[in-house]
Amino acid sequence: MLVDNATVLSDAPPGKRAAAEAALSRIEEGAPLGIGSGSTVDVLVALIERQPGLVTGAVAASSKTEQRLQAAGIEVLDLNMTGTLELYIDGADEVDPGLNLIKGGGAALTREKIIAAASRRFVCIADDSKRVEQLGDFPLPIEVIPMARSYVARQIVLMGADPEYREGVVTDNGNLILDCHEFSIDDPKALEKRLNAIAGLVTCGLFAARGADELILGRPDGKAETILPG
Ligand code: 5RP
């Protein structure tokens, strides 16, 4: 069941709410945009609903975000019809100083990566618990074709990491998730490239080739800080 937007806002931790609130100023009124997936994005959609006319249509990164947009009276747009988007707003599981990200905690990484790639600007919104010096404490999610699950897992082991099958999860694309522990991510772009070369691996949750252009970090005191790639 979909939690209503008033509850989303009243339950939102101050850091997530601060980041989502600050992101409203990046939105050009009436322009189509991409909206990611996760609890911080849910707060953003709830805030958008309170400003009628600000967003009339958006491309959603997950079926859950689609439902939230529809409940807020916002048209869900097809990326095949919008062309390049000016703006994509999404959360993250980890962010490093170069604004490379780990994403996919909510299993929406493939659509998230597609919309990020199809957008001119990617604004990441997160609370300050997501900021790290080096990516990798959060297990790296990868989406795999079901028949390739064991093969991809063996390749990950050969790369020195420890893949864990996310039981009971099927992505919006009908695929499976492996959460990879113990990756040493000192070169996010190089690792993303290596992972992308594995047959049967659909998407890895490293967003480094196309990281964020701006990070809005919400703090527990309710203030937000803007960070550009360092
Ligand atoms: C989903 C994601 C989310 O952006 C990420 O998990 C952050 O979620 P939250 O805003 O709930 O902390 O990548 O696949």
PDB file of C-alpha atoms and ligand atoms in Angstrom:
ATOM      1  CA  MET A   1       0.000   0.000   0.000  1.00  0.00           C
ATOM      2  CA  LEU A   2       1.221   3.476  -0.869  1.00  0.00           C
ATOM      3  CA  VAL A   3       1.934   5.689   2.153  1.00  0.00           C
ATOM      4  CA  ASP A   4       0.285   9.094   1.640  1.00  0.00           C
ATOM      5  CA  ASN A   5       2.425  12.161   1.027  1.00  0.00           C
ATOM      6  CA  ALA A   6       1.494  13.884   4.290  1.00  0.00           C
ATOM      7  CA  THR A   7       2.866  10.858   6.171  1.00  0.00           C
ATOM      8  CA  VAL A   8       5.985  10.762   3.968  1.00  0.00           C
ATOM      9  CA  LEU A   9       6.675  14.380   4.982  1.00  0.00           C
ATOM     10  CA  SER A  10       5.881  14.012   8.677  1.00  0.00           C
ATOM     11  CA  ASP A  11       8.072  10.881   8.923  1.00  0.00           C
ATOM     12  CA  ALA A  12      10.997  12.269   6.869  1.00  0.00           C
ATOM     13  CA  PRO A  13      14.326  12.532   8.729  1.00  0.00           C
ATOM     14  CA  PRO A  14      15.491  16.201   8.755  1.00  0.00           C
ATOM     15  CA  GLY A  15      18.528  15.511   6.535  1.00  0.00           C
ATOM     16  CA  LYS A  16      16.482  13.914   3.757  1.00  0.00           C
ATOM     17  CA  ARG A  17      13.854  16.636   3.949  1.00  0.00           C
ATOM     18  CA  ALA A  18      16.471  19.410   3.870  1.00  0.00           C
ATOM     19  CA  ALA A  19      18.095  17.929   0.747  1.00  0.00           C
ATOM     20  CA  ALA A  20      14.755  17.442  -1.014  1.00  0.00           C
ATOM     21  CA  GLU A  21      13.594  20.950  -0.126  1.00  0.00           C
ATOM     22  CA  ALA A  22      16.772  22.528  -1.478  1.00  0.00           C
ATOM     23  CA  ALA A  23      16.400  20.562  -4.729  1.00  0.00           C
ATOM     24  CA  LEU A  24      13.073  22.283  -5.469  1.00  0.00           C
ATOM     25  CA  SER A  25      14.960  25.439  -6.463  1.00  0.00           C
ATOM     26  CA  ARG A  26      16.784  23.488  -9.223  1.00  0.00           C
ATOM     27  CA  ILE A  27      13.516  22.645 -10.991  1.00  0.00           C
ATOM     28  CA  GLU A  28      12.398  24.827 -13.866  1.00  0.00           C
ATOM     29  CA  GLU A  29       8.618  25.276 -13.639  1.00  0.00           C
ATOM     30  CA  GLY A  30       6.735  23.082 -16.105  1.00  0.00           C
ATOM     31  CA  ALA A  31       9.851  21.481 -17.647  1.00  0.00           C
ATOM     32  CA  PRO A  32       9.883  17.679 -17.804  1.00  0.00           C
ATOM     33  CA  LEU A  33      12.500  16.106 -15.569  1.00  0.00           C
ATOM     34  CA  GLY A  34      13.714  12.711 -14.428  1.00  0.00           C
ATOM     35  CA  ILE A  35      12.970  11.545 -10.913  1.00  0.00           C
ATOM     36  CA  GLY A  36      14.842   8.649  -9.311  1.00  0.00           C
ATOM     37  CA  SER A  37      13.798   6.234  -6.616  1.00  0.00           C
ATOM     38  CA  GLY A  38      14.064   5.830  -2.848  1.00  0.00           C
ATOM     39  CA  SER A  39      12.923   7.471   0.354  1.00  0.00           C
ATOM     40  CA  THR A  40      14.638  10.841  -0.297  1.00  0.00           C
ATOM     41  CA  VAL A  41      12.997  11.051  -3.713  1.00  0.00           C
ATOM     42  CA  ASP A  42       9.654  10.169  -2.089  1.00  0.00           C
ATOM     43  CA  VAL A  43      10.070  13.277   0.089  1.00  0.00           C
ATOM     44  CA  LEU A  44      10.844  15.335  -3.030  1.00  0.00           C
ATOM     45  CA  VAL A  45       7.659  14.114  -4.762  1.00  0.00           C
ATOM     46  CA  ALA A  46       5.625  14.938  -1.648  1.00  0.00           C
ATOM     47  CA  LEU A  47       7.076  18.481  -1.652  1.00  0.00           C
ATOM     48  CA  ILE A  48       6.446  18.877  -5.391  1.00  0.00           C
ATOM     49  CA  GLU A  49       2.786  17.987  -4.845  1.00  0.00           C
ATOM     50  CA  ARG A  50       2.511  21.020  -2.557  1.00  0.00           C
ATOM     51  CA  GLN A  51       3.536  23.334  -5.404  1.00  0.00           C
ATOM     52  CA  PRO A  52       0.927  22.826  -8.144  1.00  0.00           C
ATOM     53  CA  GLY A  53       2.299  23.592 -11.613  1.00  0.00           C
ATOM     54  CA  LEU A  54       5.959  23.196 -10.653  1.00  0.00           C
ATOM     55  CA  VAL A  55       6.144  19.744 -12.248  1.00  0.00           C
ATOM     56  CA  THR A  56       3.466  18.586 -14.649  1.00  0.00           C
ATOM     57  CA  GLY A  57       5.293  15.556 -16.092  1.00  0.00           C
ATOM     58  CA  ALA A  58       8.290  13.430 -15.137  1.00  0.00           C
ATOM     59  CA  VAL A  59      10.141  10.282 -16.182  1.00  0.00           C
ATOM     60  CA  ALA A  60      10.269   7.849 -13.237  1.00  0.00           C
ATOM     61  CA  ALA A  61      13.107   5.467 -12.387  1.00  0.00           C
ATOM     62  CA  SER A  62      10.900   2.829 -10.764  1.00  0.00           C
ATOM     63  CA  SER A  63       7.342   1.580 -10.693  1.00  0.00           C
ATOM     64  CA  LYS A  64       7.152   2.804  -7.088  1.00  0.00           C
ATOM     65  CA  THR A  65       8.105   6.339  -8.145  1.00  0.00           C
ATOM     66  CA  GLU A  66       5.555   6.090 -10.977  1.00  0.00           C
ATOM     67  CA  GLN A  67       2.855   5.339  -8.413  1.00  0.00           C
ATOM     68  CA  ARG A  68       3.947   8.210  -6.201  1.00  0.00           C
ATOM     69  CA  LEU A  69       3.947  10.633  -9.143  1.00  0.00           C
ATOM     70  CA  GLN A  70       0.484   9.501 -10.222  1.00  0.00           C
ATOM     71  CA  ALA A  71      -0.806   9.881  -6.668  1.00  0.00           C
ATOM     72  CA  ALA A  72       0.589  13.447  -6.715  1.00  0.00           C
ATOM     73  CA  GLY A  73      -1.253  14.228  -9.966  1.00  0.00           C
ATOM     74  CA  ILE A  74       1.933  14.350 -12.065  1.00  0.00           C
ATOM     75  CA  GLU A  75       1.934  12.717 -15.485  1.00  0.00           C
ATOM     76  CA  VAL A  76       4.423   9.860 -15.894  1.00  0.00           C
ATOM     77  CA  LEU A  77       6.350  10.488 -19.124  1.00  0.00           C
ATOM     78  CA  ASP A  78       7.991   7.946 -21.457  1.00  0.00           C
ATOM     79  CA  LEU A  79      11.717   8.661 -21.916  1.00  0.00           C
ATOM     80  CA  ASN A  80      11.349   7.593 -25.552  1.00  0.00           C
ATOM     81  CA  MET A  81       9.067  10.580 -26.092  1.00  0.00           C
ATOM     82  CA  THR A  82      10.816  13.287 -24.048  1.00  0.00           C
ATOM     83  CA  GLY A  83      14.240  13.327 -25.666  1.00  0.00           C
ATOM     84  CA  THR A  84      17.111  14.607 -23.536  1.00  0.00           C
ATOM     85  CA  LEU A  85      15.991  15.833 -20.118  1.00  0.00           C
ATOM     86  CA  GLU A  86      17.445  19.009 -18.603  1.00  0.00           C
ATOM     87  CA  LEU A  87      17.449  17.647 -15.071  1.00  0.00           C
ATOM     88  CA  TYR A  88      17.530  14.352 -13.194  1.00  0.00           C
ATOM     89  CA  ILE A  89      17.158  14.280  -9.398  1.00  0.00           C
ATOM     90  CA  ASP A  90      17.910  11.108  -7.460  1.00  0.00           C
ATOM     91  CA  GLY A  91      19.300   9.794  -4.177  1.00  0.00           C
ATOM     92  CA  ALA A  92      22.333   7.580  -3.534  1.00  0.00           C
ATOM     93  CA  ASP A  93      23.613   4.947  -1.147  1.00  0.00           C
ATOM     94  CA  GLU A  94      27.142   6.385  -1.042  1.00  0.00           C
ATOM     95  CA  VAL A  95      28.775   9.503  -2.510  1.00  0.00           C
ATOM     96  CA  ASP A  96      32.507  10.210  -2.679  1.00  0.00           C
ATOM     97  CA  PRO A  97      34.230  13.616  -3.076  1.00  0.00           C
ATOM     98  CA  GLY A  98      34.316  13.227  -6.898  1.00  0.00           C
ATOM     99  CA  LEU A  99      30.518  12.702  -6.791  1.00  0.00           C
ATOM    100  CA  ASN A 100      30.925   9.113  -7.916  1.00  0.00           C
ATOM    101  CA  LEU A 101      28.028   7.156  -6.471  1.00  0.00           C
ATOM    102  CA  ILE A 102      26.908   3.742  -5.357  1.00  0.00           C
ATOM    103  CA  LYS A 103      23.232   3.298  -6.149  1.00  0.00           C
ATOM    104  CA  GLY A 104      20.811   0.394  -6.340  1.00  0.00           C
ATOM    105  CA  GLY A 105      19.893  -0.133  -2.701  1.00  0.00           C
ATOM    106  CA  GLY A 106      16.302   0.008  -3.917  1.00  0.00           C
ATOM    107  CA  ALA A 107      17.009  -2.248  -6.934  1.00  0.00           C
ATOM    108  CA  ALA A 108      16.163   0.534  -9.417  1.00  0.00           C
ATOM    109  CA  LEU A 109      19.724   1.048 -10.673  1.00  0.00           C
ATOM    110  CA  THR A 110      19.192   0.215 -14.356  1.00  0.00           C
ATOM    111  CA  ARG A 111      16.444   2.741 -14.981  1.00  0.00           C
ATOM    112  CA  GLU A 112      18.270   5.225 -12.762  1.00  0.00           C
ATOM    113  CA  LYS A 113      21.408   4.869 -14.869  1.00  0.00           C
ATOM    114  CA  ILE A 114      19.469   5.251 -18.106  1.00  0.00           C
ATOM    115  CA  ILE A 115      17.755   8.454 -16.983  1.00  0.00           C
ATOM    116  CA  ALA A 116      21.009   9.867 -15.578  1.00  0.00           C
ATOM    117  CA  ALA A 117      22.665   9.210 -18.944  1.00  0.00           C
ATOM    118  CA  ALA A 118      19.776  10.844 -20.803  1.00  0.00           C
ATOM    119  CA  SER A 119      19.856  14.014 -18.689  1.00  0.00           C
ATOM    120  CA  ARG A 120      22.021  17.128 -19.030  1.00  0.00           C
ATOM    121  CA  ARG A 121      22.277  17.665 -15.299  1.00  0.00           C
ATOM    122  CA  PHE A 122      22.168  15.117 -12.458  1.00  0.00           C
ATOM    123  CA  VAL A 123      21.490  16.508  -8.999  1.00  0.00           C
ATOM    124  CA  CYS A 124      21.967  13.975  -6.220  1.00  0.00           C
ATOM    125  CA  ILE A 125      20.033  14.489  -2.976  1.00  0.00           C
ATOM    126  CA  ALA A 126      21.089  12.662   0.181  1.00  0.00           C
ATOM    127  CA  ASP A 127      21.451  13.009   3.904  1.00  0.00           C
ATOM    128  CA  ASP A 128      24.973  13.406   5.207  1.00  0.00           C
ATOM    129  CA  SER A 129      25.258   9.748   6.274  1.00  0.00           C
ATOM    130  CA  LYS A 130      25.825   8.946   2.574  1.00  0.00           C
ATOM    131  CA  ARG A 131      29.029  10.941   2.223  1.00  0.00           C
ATOM    132  CA  VAL A 132      32.198   8.788   2.280  1.00  0.00           C
ATOM    133  CA  GLU A 133      35.864   9.311   1.420  1.00  0.00           C
ATOM    134  CA  GLN A 134      35.994   6.099  -0.639  1.00  0.00           C
ATOM    135  CA  LEU A 135      33.080   4.071  -2.015  1.00  0.00           C
ATOM    136  CA  GLY A 136      32.600   0.470  -0.963  1.00  0.00           C
ATOM    137  CA  ASP A 137      31.358   0.053   2.596  1.00  0.00           C
ATOM    138  CA  PHE A 138      27.863  -0.179   1.116  1.00  0.00           C
ATOM    139  CA  PRO A 139      27.733  -3.498  -0.811  1.00  0.00           C
ATOM    140  CA  LEU A 140      27.775  -2.735  -4.529  1.00  0.00           C
ATOM    141  CA  PRO A 141      24.466  -3.819  -6.147  1.00  0.00           C
ATOM    142  CA  ILE A 142      24.549  -5.303  -9.620  1.00  0.00           C
ATOM    143  CA  GLU A 143      21.534  -6.275 -11.705  1.00  0.00           C
ATOM    144  CA  VAL A 144      21.883  -9.585 -13.569  1.00  0.00           C
ATOM    145  CA  ILE A 145      19.865 -11.571 -16.090  1.00  0.00           C
ATOM    146  CA  PRO A 146      18.363 -14.507 -14.105  1.00  0.00           C
ATOM    147  CA  MET A 147      20.117 -17.266 -16.098  1.00  0.00           C
ATOM    148  CA  ALA A 148      23.483 -15.514 -15.607  1.00  0.00           C
ATOM    149  CA  ARG A 149      23.243 -15.224 -11.825  1.00  0.00           C
ATOM    150  CA  SER A 150      25.773 -17.946 -10.931  1.00  0.00           C
ATOM    151  CA  TYR A 151      28.119 -17.145 -13.812  1.00  0.00           C
ATOM    152  CA  VAL A 152      28.263 -13.449 -12.894  1.00  0.00           C
ATOM    153  CA  ALA A 153      28.707 -14.328  -9.213  1.00  0.00           C
ATOM    154  CA  ARG A 154      31.745 -16.483 -10.122  1.00  0.00           C
ATOM    155  CA  GLN A 155      33.255 -13.600 -12.113  1.00  0.00           C
ATOM    156  CA  ILE A 156      32.763 -11.295  -9.128  1.00  0.00           C
ATOM    157  CA  VAL A 157      34.554 -13.797  -6.859  1.00  0.00           C
ATOM    158  CA  LEU A 158      37.436 -13.902  -9.351  1.00  0.00           C
ATOM    159  CA  MET A 159      37.632 -10.115  -8.983  1.00  0.00           C
ATOM    160  CA  GLY A 160      38.131 -10.553  -5.234  1.00  0.00           C
ATOM    161  CA  ALA A 161      34.649  -9.581  -4.015  1.00  0.00           C
ATOM    162  CA  ASP A 162      31.892 -11.508  -2.293  1.00  0.00           C
ATOM    163  CA  PRO A 163      28.507 -11.495  -4.077  1.00  0.00           C
ATOM    164  CA  GLU A 164      25.307 -12.064  -2.121  1.00  0.00           C
ATOM    165  CA  TYR A 165      22.048 -12.911  -3.895  1.00  0.00           C
ATOM    166  CA  ARG A 166      19.294 -10.493  -2.778  1.00  0.00           C
ATOM    167  CA  GLU A 167      16.656 -13.121  -2.033  1.00  0.00           C
ATOM    168  CA  GLY A 168      13.073 -12.452  -3.074  1.00  0.00           C
ATOM    169  CA  VAL A 169      13.847  -9.335  -5.141  1.00  0.00           C
ATOM    170  CA  VAL A 170      12.938  -9.095  -8.832  1.00  0.00           C
ATOM    171  CA  THR A 171      13.678  -5.759 -10.486  1.00  0.00           C
ATOM    172  CA  ASP A 172      11.190  -3.748 -12.568  1.00  0.00           C
ATOM    173  CA  ASN A 173      12.998  -5.275 -15.563  1.00  0.00           C
ATOM    174  CA  GLY A 174      12.480  -8.897 -14.419  1.00  0.00           C
ATOM    175  CA  ASN A 175      16.102  -9.347 -13.336  1.00  0.00           C
ATOM    176  CA  LEU A 176      17.929 -10.241 -10.098  1.00  0.00           C
ATOM    177  CA  ILE A 177      20.290  -8.354  -7.782  1.00  0.00           C
ATOM    178  CA  LEU A 178      23.660  -9.436  -6.415  1.00  0.00           C
ATOM    179  CA  ASP A 179      25.027  -7.272  -3.584  1.00  0.00           C
ATOM    180  CA  CYS A 180      28.819  -7.377  -3.810  1.00  0.00           C
ATOM    181  CA  HIS A 181      30.790  -7.033  -0.578  1.00  0.00           C
ATOM    182  CA  GLU A 182      34.496  -6.355  -0.178  1.00  0.00           C
ATOM    183  CA  PHE A 183      35.166  -4.564  -3.453  1.00  0.00           C
ATOM    184  CA  SER A 184      38.125  -2.268  -3.124  1.00  0.00           C
ATOM    185  CA  ILE A 185      36.942   0.791  -5.069  1.00  0.00           C
ATOM    186  CA  ASP A 186      40.006   2.988  -5.429  1.00  0.00           C
ATOM    187  CA  ASP A 187      39.243   3.661  -9.109  1.00  0.00           C
ATOM    188  CA  PRO A 188      35.435   3.773  -9.537  1.00  0.00           C
ATOM    189  CA  LYS A 189      35.510   4.454 -13.308  1.00  0.00           C
ATOM    190  CA  ALA A 190      37.888   1.540 -13.995  1.00  0.00           C
ATOM    191  CA  LEU A 191      35.853  -0.866 -11.882  1.00  0.00           C
ATOM    192  CA  GLU A 192      32.602   0.228 -13.548  1.00  0.00           C
ATOM    193  CA  LYS A 193      34.174  -0.458 -16.942  1.00  0.00           C
ATOM    194  CA  ARG A 194      35.387  -3.922 -15.894  1.00  0.00           C
ATOM    195  CA  LEU A 195      32.014  -4.863 -14.465  1.00  0.00           C
ATOM    196  CA  ASN A 196      30.184  -3.617 -17.560  1.00  0.00           C
ATOM    197  CA  ALA A 197      32.184  -6.117 -19.624  1.00  0.00           C
ATOM    198  CA  ILE A 198      30.775  -9.191 -17.824  1.00  0.00           C
ATOM    199  CA  ALA A 199      28.213 -11.068 -19.947  1.00  0.00           C
ATOM    200  CA  GLY A 200      24.822 -11.248 -18.251  1.00  0.00           C
ATOM    201  CA  LEU A 201      25.516  -8.261 -16.015  1.00  0.00           C
ATOM    202  CA  VAL A 202      22.880  -5.685 -16.941  1.00  0.00           C
ATOM    203  CA  THR A 203      23.945  -2.741 -14.786  1.00  0.00           C
ATOM    204  CA  CYS A 204      26.367  -2.177 -11.959  1.00  0.00           C
ATOM    205  CA  GLY A 205      25.473   0.271  -9.204  1.00  0.00           C
ATOM    206  CA  LEU A 206      28.632   2.330  -9.660  1.00  0.00           C
ATOM    207  CA  PHE A 207      27.727   5.711 -11.162  1.00  0.00           C
ATOM    208  CA  ALA A 208      31.199   6.992 -12.045  1.00  0.00           C
ATOM    209  CA  ALA A 209      31.358   7.309 -15.852  1.00  0.00           C
ATOM    210  CA  ARG A 210      28.240   9.395 -15.338  1.00  0.00           C
ATOM    211  CA  GLY A 211      28.333  10.576 -11.725  1.00  0.00           C
ATOM    212  CA  ALA A 212      26.382  13.453 -10.233  1.00  0.00           C
ATOM    213  CA  ASP A 213      26.977  17.070 -11.310  1.00  0.00           C
ATOM    214  CA  GLU A 214      25.905  18.420  -7.947  1.00  0.00           C
ATOM    215  CA  LEU A 215      25.292  16.943  -4.513  1.00  0.00           C
ATOM    216  CA  ILE A 216      22.770  18.481  -2.141  1.00  0.00           C
ATOM    217  CA  LEU A 217      23.582  17.094   1.264  1.00  0.00           C
ATOM    218  CA  GLY A 218      20.980  17.468   4.018  1.00  0.00           C
ATOM    219  CA  ARG A 219      22.190  17.667   7.601  1.00  0.00           C
ATOM    220  CA  PRO A 220      20.431  16.536  10.792  1.00  0.00           C
ATOM    221  CA  ASP A 221      20.025  20.216  11.824  1.00  0.00           C
ATOM    222  CA  GLY A 222      17.757  20.676   8.779  1.00  0.00           C
ATOM    223  CA  LYS A 223      20.272  22.693   6.738  1.00  0.00           C
ATOM    224  CA  ALA A 224      21.481  21.697   3.276  1.00  0.00           C
ATOM    225  CA  GLU A 225      24.913  22.056   1.743  1.00  0.00           C
ATOM    226  CA  THR A 226      25.741  22.095  -1.976  1.00  0.00           C
ATOM    227  CA  ILE A 227      28.817  20.180  -3.078  1.00  0.00           C
ATOM    228  CA  LEU A 228      30.340  20.134  -6.562  1.00  0.00           C
ATOM    229  CA  PRO A 229      32.697  17.385  -7.804  1.00  0.00           C
ATOM    230  CA  GLY A 230      36.073  17.762  -6.043  1.00  0.00           C
TER     231      GLY A 230
HETATM  232  C1  5RP B   1      17.553   3.031  -5.440  1.00  0.00           C
HETATM  233  C2  5RP B   1      18.634   3.990  -5.141  1.00  0.00           C
HETATM  234  C3  5RP B   1      18.362   5.065  -4.155  1.00  0.00           C
HETATM  235  O1  5RP B   1      18.645   6.300  -4.713  1.00  0.00           O
HETATM  236  C4  5RP B   1      19.234   4.841  -2.954  1.00  0.00           C
HETATM  237  O2  5RP B   1      18.999   3.529  -2.455  1.00  0.00           O
HETATM  238  C5  5RP B   1      18.994   5.873  -1.861  1.00  0.00           C
HETATM  239  O3  5RP B   1      17.788   5.652  -1.246  1.00  0.00           O
HETATM  240  P1  5RP B   1      17.247   6.526  -0.043  1.00  0.00           P
HETATM  241  O4  5RP B   1      16.882   7.859  -0.608  1.00  0.00           O
HETATM  242  O5  5RP B   1      16.053   5.723   0.455  1.00  0.00           O
HETATM  243  O6  5RP B   1      18.320   6.615   1.016  1.00  0.00           O
HETATM  244  O7  5RP B   1      19.713   3.944  -5.683  1.00  0.00           O
HETATM  245  O8  5RP B   1      17.968   2.049  -6.359  1.00  0.00           O
END
